[in-house]
Amino acid sequence: MAMMPLVPAALFWTMVLVLGLVSAFKDQKNITAESGQNVTLTCRAAKNNIIVLEWSRADLGRQYVFLHRDGLFVPDDQHPSFVNRVDLQDREMKDGDVSLILKNVTINDAGIYECRVIQRKTNRRKRAYLKTPPISSINLSVVDPPGE
Ligand SMILES: *[C@@H]1O[C@H](CO)[C@@H](O)[C@H](O)[C@H]1NC(C)=O
Ligand SMILES: *[C@@H]1O[C@H](CO)[C@@H](O)[C@H](O)[C@H]1NC(C)=O
Ligand SMILES: *[C@@H]1O[C@H](CO)[C@@H](O)[C@H](O)[C@H]1NC(C)=O
Ligand SMILES: *[C@@H]1O[C@H](CO)[C@@H](O)[C@H](O)[C@H]1NC(C)=O
């Protein structure tokens, strides 16, 4: 008869959870740019119905890198160092492309950038400063261009 021991359900789900957490952690992307370059911080949400898009950097507290709500850029609470330096790669966010272009990077831009969205039907809250897990997390390093 059946000689193969069955993995107890609790153990199975624990394994699923642990593997899930490990792979979520690995999802952090590392990118390196030279100062003066424009960099694209890539992030892709599920298609359409994006109510709020927030790009943040953990060390900036409640100030945003970029905030977009109900189809409009929200300038309040944008960290001053990003004013006029960030833009959506695709202003229409077609196919859920919510990637951000950061222009003329400097050493001070190094850090971990996170992308979050609220989409219609998933959540009724309209407040920004989202508590949901990021859908993209990018560790940006900035180096001096060679020969300086
Ligand atoms: C990014 O760098 C961290 C530490 O520097 C490393 O643990 C991680 O595996 C790297 N992620 C990728 C996707 O290379
Ligand atoms: C960065 O983008 C700006 C405008 O979007 C452009 O004028 C500039 O040449 C770009 N810089 C580099 C280094 O590509
Ligand atoms: C890029 O930033 C540096 C200082 O951070 C500034 O001197 C320079 O004018 C900027 N370049 C552009 C094209 O905005
Ligand atoms: C981000 O990248 C820097 C430089 O490569 C590295 O020192 C740092 O440990 C990384 N941070 C994380 C959380 O992976």
mmCIF file of C-alpha atoms and ligand atoms in Angstrom:
data_model
loop_
_atom_site.group_PDB
_atom_site.id
_atom_site.type_symbol
_atom_site.label_atom_id
_atom_site.label_comp_id
_atom_site.label_asym_id
_atom_site.label_seq_id
_atom_site.Cartn_x
_atom_site.Cartn_y
_atom_site.Cartn_z
ATOM 1 C CA MET A 1 0.000 0.000 0.000
ATOM 2 C CA ALA A 2 1.031 3.619 0.274
ATOM 3 C CA MET A 3 4.480 3.545 1.863
ATOM 4 C CA MET A 4 5.360 7.177 1.157
ATOM 5 C CA PRO A 5 4.920 9.302 4.229
ATOM 6 C CA LEU A 6 2.711 12.269 3.605
ATOM 7 C CA VAL A 7 4.140 15.623 4.515
ATOM 8 C CA PRO A 8 1.880 16.928 7.262
ATOM 9 C CA ALA A 9 -0.170 19.843 6.015
ATOM 10 C CA ALA A 10 1.166 22.260 8.626
ATOM 11 C CA LEU A 11 4.753 21.528 7.642
ATOM 12 C CA PHE A 12 3.885 21.857 3.983
ATOM 13 C CA TRP A 13 2.364 25.297 4.450
ATOM 14 C CA THR A 14 5.278 26.397 6.611
ATOM 15 C CA MET A 15 7.613 25.449 3.789
ATOM 16 C CA VAL A 16 5.505 27.357 1.286
ATOM 17 C CA LEU A 17 5.585 30.416 3.526
ATOM 18 C CA VAL A 18 9.331 30.277 4.129
ATOM 19 C CA LEU A 19 10.113 29.806 0.446
ATOM 20 C CA GLY A 20 7.742 32.654 -0.364
ATOM 21 C CA LEU A 21 9.489 34.986 2.069
ATOM 22 C CA VAL A 22 12.903 34.021 0.768
ATOM 23 C CA SER A 23 11.909 34.693 -2.809
ATOM 24 C CA ALA A 24 10.236 37.972 -1.861
ATOM 25 C CA PHE A 25 13.480 39.060 -0.233
ATOM 26 C CA LYS A 26 15.476 38.113 -3.316
ATOM 27 C CA ASP A 27 13.221 40.311 -5.393
ATOM 28 C CA GLN A 28 15.276 43.292 -4.376
ATOM 29 C CA LYS A 29 17.104 44.552 -7.422
ATOM 30 C CA ASN A 30 20.524 46.144 -7.171
ATOM 31 C CA ILE A 31 21.443 48.749 -9.710
ATOM 32 C CA THR A 32 24.509 50.920 -10.006
ATOM 33 C CA ALA A 33 24.623 54.246 -11.815
ATOM 34 C CA GLU A 34 27.262 56.879 -12.382
ATOM 35 C CA SER A 35 26.501 60.308 -11.007
ATOM 36 C CA GLY A 36 25.023 62.531 -13.700
ATOM 37 C CA GLN A 37 23.154 59.676 -15.352
ATOM 38 C CA ASN A 38 19.406 59.249 -15.609
ATOM 39 C CA VAL A 39 18.253 55.983 -14.132
ATOM 40 C CA THR A 40 15.048 54.058 -14.599
ATOM 41 C CA LEU A 41 13.603 52.435 -11.512
ATOM 42 C CA THR A 42 11.451 49.725 -12.955
ATOM 43 C CA CYS A 43 8.157 48.649 -11.492
ATOM 44 C CA ARG A 44 5.200 46.929 -13.042
ATOM 45 C CA ALA A 45 1.777 46.739 -11.439
ATOM 46 C CA ALA A 46 -1.131 44.614 -12.505
ATOM 47 C CA LYS A 47 -2.864 46.306 -15.402
ATOM 48 C CA ASN A 48 -4.977 49.420 -14.985
ATOM 49 C CA ASN A 49 -7.177 50.842 -12.252
ATOM 50 C CA ILE A 50 -4.253 52.417 -10.447
ATOM 51 C CA ILE A 51 -5.597 54.913 -7.928
ATOM 52 C CA VAL A 52 -2.426 55.688 -6.055
ATOM 53 C CA LEU A 53 1.182 55.147 -7.019
ATOM 54 C CA GLU A 54 3.842 55.845 -4.448
ATOM 55 C CA TRP A 55 7.591 55.702 -4.848
ATOM 56 C CA SER A 56 9.376 56.064 -1.544
ATOM 57 C CA ARG A 57 12.768 55.614 0.019
ATOM 58 C CA ALA A 58 12.774 54.186 3.508
ATOM 59 C CA ASP A 59 15.243 56.685 4.944
ATOM 60 C CA LEU A 60 13.114 59.681 3.910
ATOM 61 C CA GLY A 61 10.314 58.916 6.348
ATOM 62 C CA ARG A 62 7.008 60.375 5.243
ATOM 63 C CA GLN A 63 8.389 62.377 2.361
ATOM 64 C CA TYR A 64 7.906 60.826 -1.017
ATOM 65 C CA VAL A 65 10.115 60.391 -3.980
ATOM 66 C CA PHE A 66 7.048 60.531 -6.215
ATOM 67 C CA LEU A 67 3.323 60.374 -5.558
ATOM 68 C CA HIS A 68 0.584 60.077 -8.127
ATOM 69 C CA ARG A 69 -3.096 59.936 -7.199
ATOM 70 C CA ASP A 70 -6.259 59.829 -9.278
ATOM 71 C CA GLY A 71 -4.293 60.501 -12.435
ATOM 72 C CA LEU A 72 -2.381 63.481 -11.080
ATOM 73 C CA PHE A 73 1.080 64.095 -9.745
ATOM 74 C CA VAL A 74 0.880 65.197 -6.091
ATOM 75 C CA PRO A 75 3.632 67.683 -5.233
ATOM 76 C CA ASP A 76 2.890 67.904 -1.491
ATOM 77 C CA ASP A 77 5.369 66.112 0.705
ATOM 78 C CA GLN A 78 7.754 65.342 -2.112
ATOM 79 C CA HIS A 79 11.261 65.321 -0.728
ATOM 80 C CA PRO A 80 12.942 68.515 -2.003
ATOM 81 C CA SER A 81 15.841 66.659 -3.575
ATOM 82 C CA PHE A 82 13.470 65.047 -6.102
ATOM 83 C CA VAL A 83 11.619 68.163 -7.208
ATOM 84 C CA ASN A 84 11.746 68.337 -11.030
ATOM 85 C CA ARG A 85 13.985 65.294 -11.198
ATOM 86 C CA VAL A 86 11.491 62.464 -11.406
ATOM 87 C CA ASP A 87 9.066 61.472 -14.100
ATOM 88 C CA LEU A 88 7.036 58.453 -15.011
ATOM 89 C CA GLN A 89 8.559 56.461 -17.820
ATOM 90 C CA ASP A 90 5.069 56.203 -19.274
ATOM 91 C CA ARG A 91 2.716 58.938 -18.135
ATOM 92 C CA GLU A 92 -0.265 56.844 -19.083
ATOM 93 C CA MET A 93 1.024 53.926 -17.023
ATOM 94 C CA LYS A 94 0.055 51.700 -19.896
ATOM 95 C CA ASP A 95 -0.018 47.995 -19.049
ATOM 96 C CA GLY A 96 0.743 48.843 -15.429
ATOM 97 C CA ASP A 97 4.134 50.335 -16.221
ATOM 98 C CA VAL A 98 4.786 52.553 -13.194
ATOM 99 C CA SER A 99 8.553 52.791 -13.674
ATOM 100 C CA LEU A 100 10.159 56.019 -12.590
ATOM 101 C CA ILE A 101 12.963 57.954 -14.259
ATOM 102 C CA LEU A 102 15.300 59.704 -11.857
ATOM 103 C CA LYS A 103 17.408 62.294 -13.619
ATOM 104 C CA ASN A 104 20.944 63.401 -13.002
ATOM 105 C CA VAL A 105 21.607 61.129 -10.052
ATOM 106 C CA THR A 106 24.023 62.097 -7.309
ATOM 107 C CA ILE A 107 25.708 60.157 -4.530
ATOM 108 C CA ASN A 108 22.887 61.346 -2.245
ATOM 109 C CA ASP A 109 20.366 59.381 -4.273
ATOM 110 C CA ALA A 110 21.770 56.041 -3.173
ATOM 111 C CA GLY A 111 19.279 54.007 -1.194
ATOM 112 C CA ILE A 112 16.440 51.569 -1.388
ATOM 113 C CA TYR A 113 13.524 52.684 -3.507
ATOM 114 C CA GLU A 114 10.139 51.060 -3.151
ATOM 115 C CA CYS A 115 7.121 51.134 -5.396
ATOM 116 C CA ARG A 116 3.582 50.631 -4.108
ATOM 117 C CA VAL A 117 0.167 50.963 -5.665
ATOM 118 C CA ILE A 118 -3.447 50.961 -4.629
ATOM 119 C CA GLN A 119 -5.705 49.664 -7.333
ATOM 120 C CA ARG A 120 -9.440 49.914 -7.590
ATOM 121 C CA LYS A 121 -11.260 46.978 -6.001
ATOM 122 C CA THR A 122 -8.272 45.969 -3.916
ATOM 123 C CA ASN A 123 -8.695 48.626 -1.286
ATOM 124 C CA ARG A 124 -10.976 51.544 -0.585
ATOM 125 C CA ARG A 125 -8.433 53.651 1.236
ATOM 126 C CA LYS A 126 -7.312 56.737 -0.597
ATOM 127 C CA ARG A 127 -4.687 57.815 1.842
ATOM 128 C CA ALA A 128 -1.180 57.699 0.627
ATOM 129 C CA TYR A 129 1.828 56.455 2.572
ATOM 130 C CA LEU A 130 0.868 52.917 1.852
ATOM 131 C CA LYS A 131 1.465 50.159 4.311
ATOM 132 C CA THR A 132 1.229 47.401 1.746
ATOM 133 C CA PRO A 133 4.361 45.467 0.794
ATOM 134 C CA PRO A 134 6.201 47.036 -2.115
ATOM 135 C CA ILE A 135 5.799 45.463 -5.517
ATOM 136 C CA SER A 136 9.295 46.541 -6.439
ATOM 137 C CA SER A 137 12.314 47.255 -4.284
ATOM 138 C CA ILE A 138 15.479 48.614 -5.856
ATOM 139 C CA ASN A 139 18.785 49.217 -4.150
ATOM 140 C CA LEU A 140 20.424 52.046 -6.079
ATOM 141 C CA SER A 141 24.157 52.638 -5.730
ATOM 142 C CA VAL A 142 25.733 55.714 -7.264
ATOM 143 C CA VAL A 143 29.411 55.894 -8.141
ATOM 144 C CA ASP A 144 31.567 58.656 -9.558
ATOM 145 C CA PRO A 145 32.155 58.399 -13.284
ATOM 146 C CA PRO A 146 35.553 56.948 -14.119
ATOM 147 C CA GLY A 147 38.360 59.420 -14.563
ATOM 148 C CA GLU A 148 37.394 62.142 -12.097
HETATM 149 C C1 LIG B 1 21.463 42.558 -3.917
HETATM 150 O O1 LIG B 1 22.505 42.767 -2.984
HETATM 151 C C2 LIG B 1 22.277 42.122 -1.742
HETATM 152 C C3 LIG B 1 23.396 42.544 -0.776
HETATM 153 O O2 LIG B 1 24.290 43.422 -1.319
HETATM 154 C C4 LIG B 1 22.288 40.607 -1.989
HETATM 155 O O3 LIG B 1 22.051 39.916 -0.771
HETATM 156 C C5 LIG B 1 21.176 40.272 -2.971
HETATM 157 O O4 LIG B 1 21.213 38.896 -3.288
HETATM 158 C C6 LIG B 1 21.330 41.069 -4.245
HETATM 159 N N1 LIG B 1 20.156 40.835 -5.068
HETATM 160 C C7 LIG B 1 20.249 40.528 -6.367
HETATM 161 C C8 LIG B 1 18.967 40.284 -7.075
HETATM 162 O O5 LIG B 1 21.330 40.455 -6.939
HETATM 163 C C1 LIG B 2 18.638 62.926 -18.869
HETATM 164 O O1 LIG B 2 17.349 63.306 -19.309
HETATM 165 C C2 LIG B 2 17.283 64.671 -19.736
HETATM 166 C C3 LIG B 2 15.856 65.048 -20.087
HETATM 167 O O2 LIG B 2 14.956 64.065 -19.825
HETATM 168 C C4 LIG B 2 18.179 64.845 -20.950
HETATM 169 O O3 LIG B 2 18.145 66.191 -21.371
HETATM 170 C C5 LIG B 2 19.604 64.459 -20.560
HETATM 171 O O4 LIG B 2 20.420 64.528 -21.713
HETATM 172 C C6 LIG B 2 19.651 63.056 -19.984
HETATM 173 N N1 LIG B 2 20.997 62.823 -19.471
HETATM 174 C C7 LIG B 2 21.700 61.744 -19.774
HETATM 175 C C8 LIG B 2 23.045 61.643 -19.138
HETATM 176 O O5 LIG B 2 21.272 60.882 -20.514
HETATM 177 C C1 LIG B 3 23.190 67.671 -12.392
HETATM 178 O O1 LIG B 3 23.466 67.867 -11.024
HETATM 179 C C2 LIG B 3 24.626 68.643 -10.765
HETATM 180 C C3 LIG B 3 24.845 68.721 -9.273
HETATM 181 O O2 LIG B 3 24.257 67.701 -8.601
HETATM 182 C C4 LIG B 3 24.461 70.032 -11.348
HETATM 183 O O3 LIG B 3 25.634 70.759 -11.147
HETATM 184 C C5 LIG B 3 24.161 69.918 -12.829
HETATM 185 O O4 LIG B 3 23.893 71.200 -13.352
HETATM 186 C C6 LIG B 3 22.971 69.011 -13.063
HETATM 187 N N1 LIG B 3 22.802 68.809 -14.501
HETATM 188 C C7 LIG B 3 21.630 68.967 -15.097
HETATM 189 C C8 LIG B 3 21.607 68.679 -16.557
HETATM 190 O O5 LIG B 3 20.610 69.309 -14.507
HETATM 191 C C1 LIG B 4 22.472 48.043 -1.054
HETATM 192 O O1 LIG B 4 23.651 48.159 -1.853
HETATM 193 C C2 LIG B 4 24.768 48.588 -1.093
HETATM 194 C C3 LIG B 4 25.914 48.817 -2.052
HETATM 195 O O2 LIG B 4 26.036 47.771 -2.985
HETATM 196 C C4 LIG B 4 25.090 47.518 -0.056
HETATM 197 O O3 LIG B 4 26.203 47.944 0.707
HETATM 198 C C5 LIG B 4 23.891 47.361 0.862
HETATM 199 O O4 LIG B 4 24.140 46.307 1.781
HETATM 200 C C6 LIG B 4 22.661 47.020 0.045
HETATM 201 N N1 LIG B 4 21.516 46.986 0.942
HETATM 202 C C7 LIG B 4 20.700 45.950 1.022
HETATM 203 C C8 LIG B 4 19.576 46.042 2.013
HETATM 204 O O5 LIG B 4 20.827 44.957 0.314
#
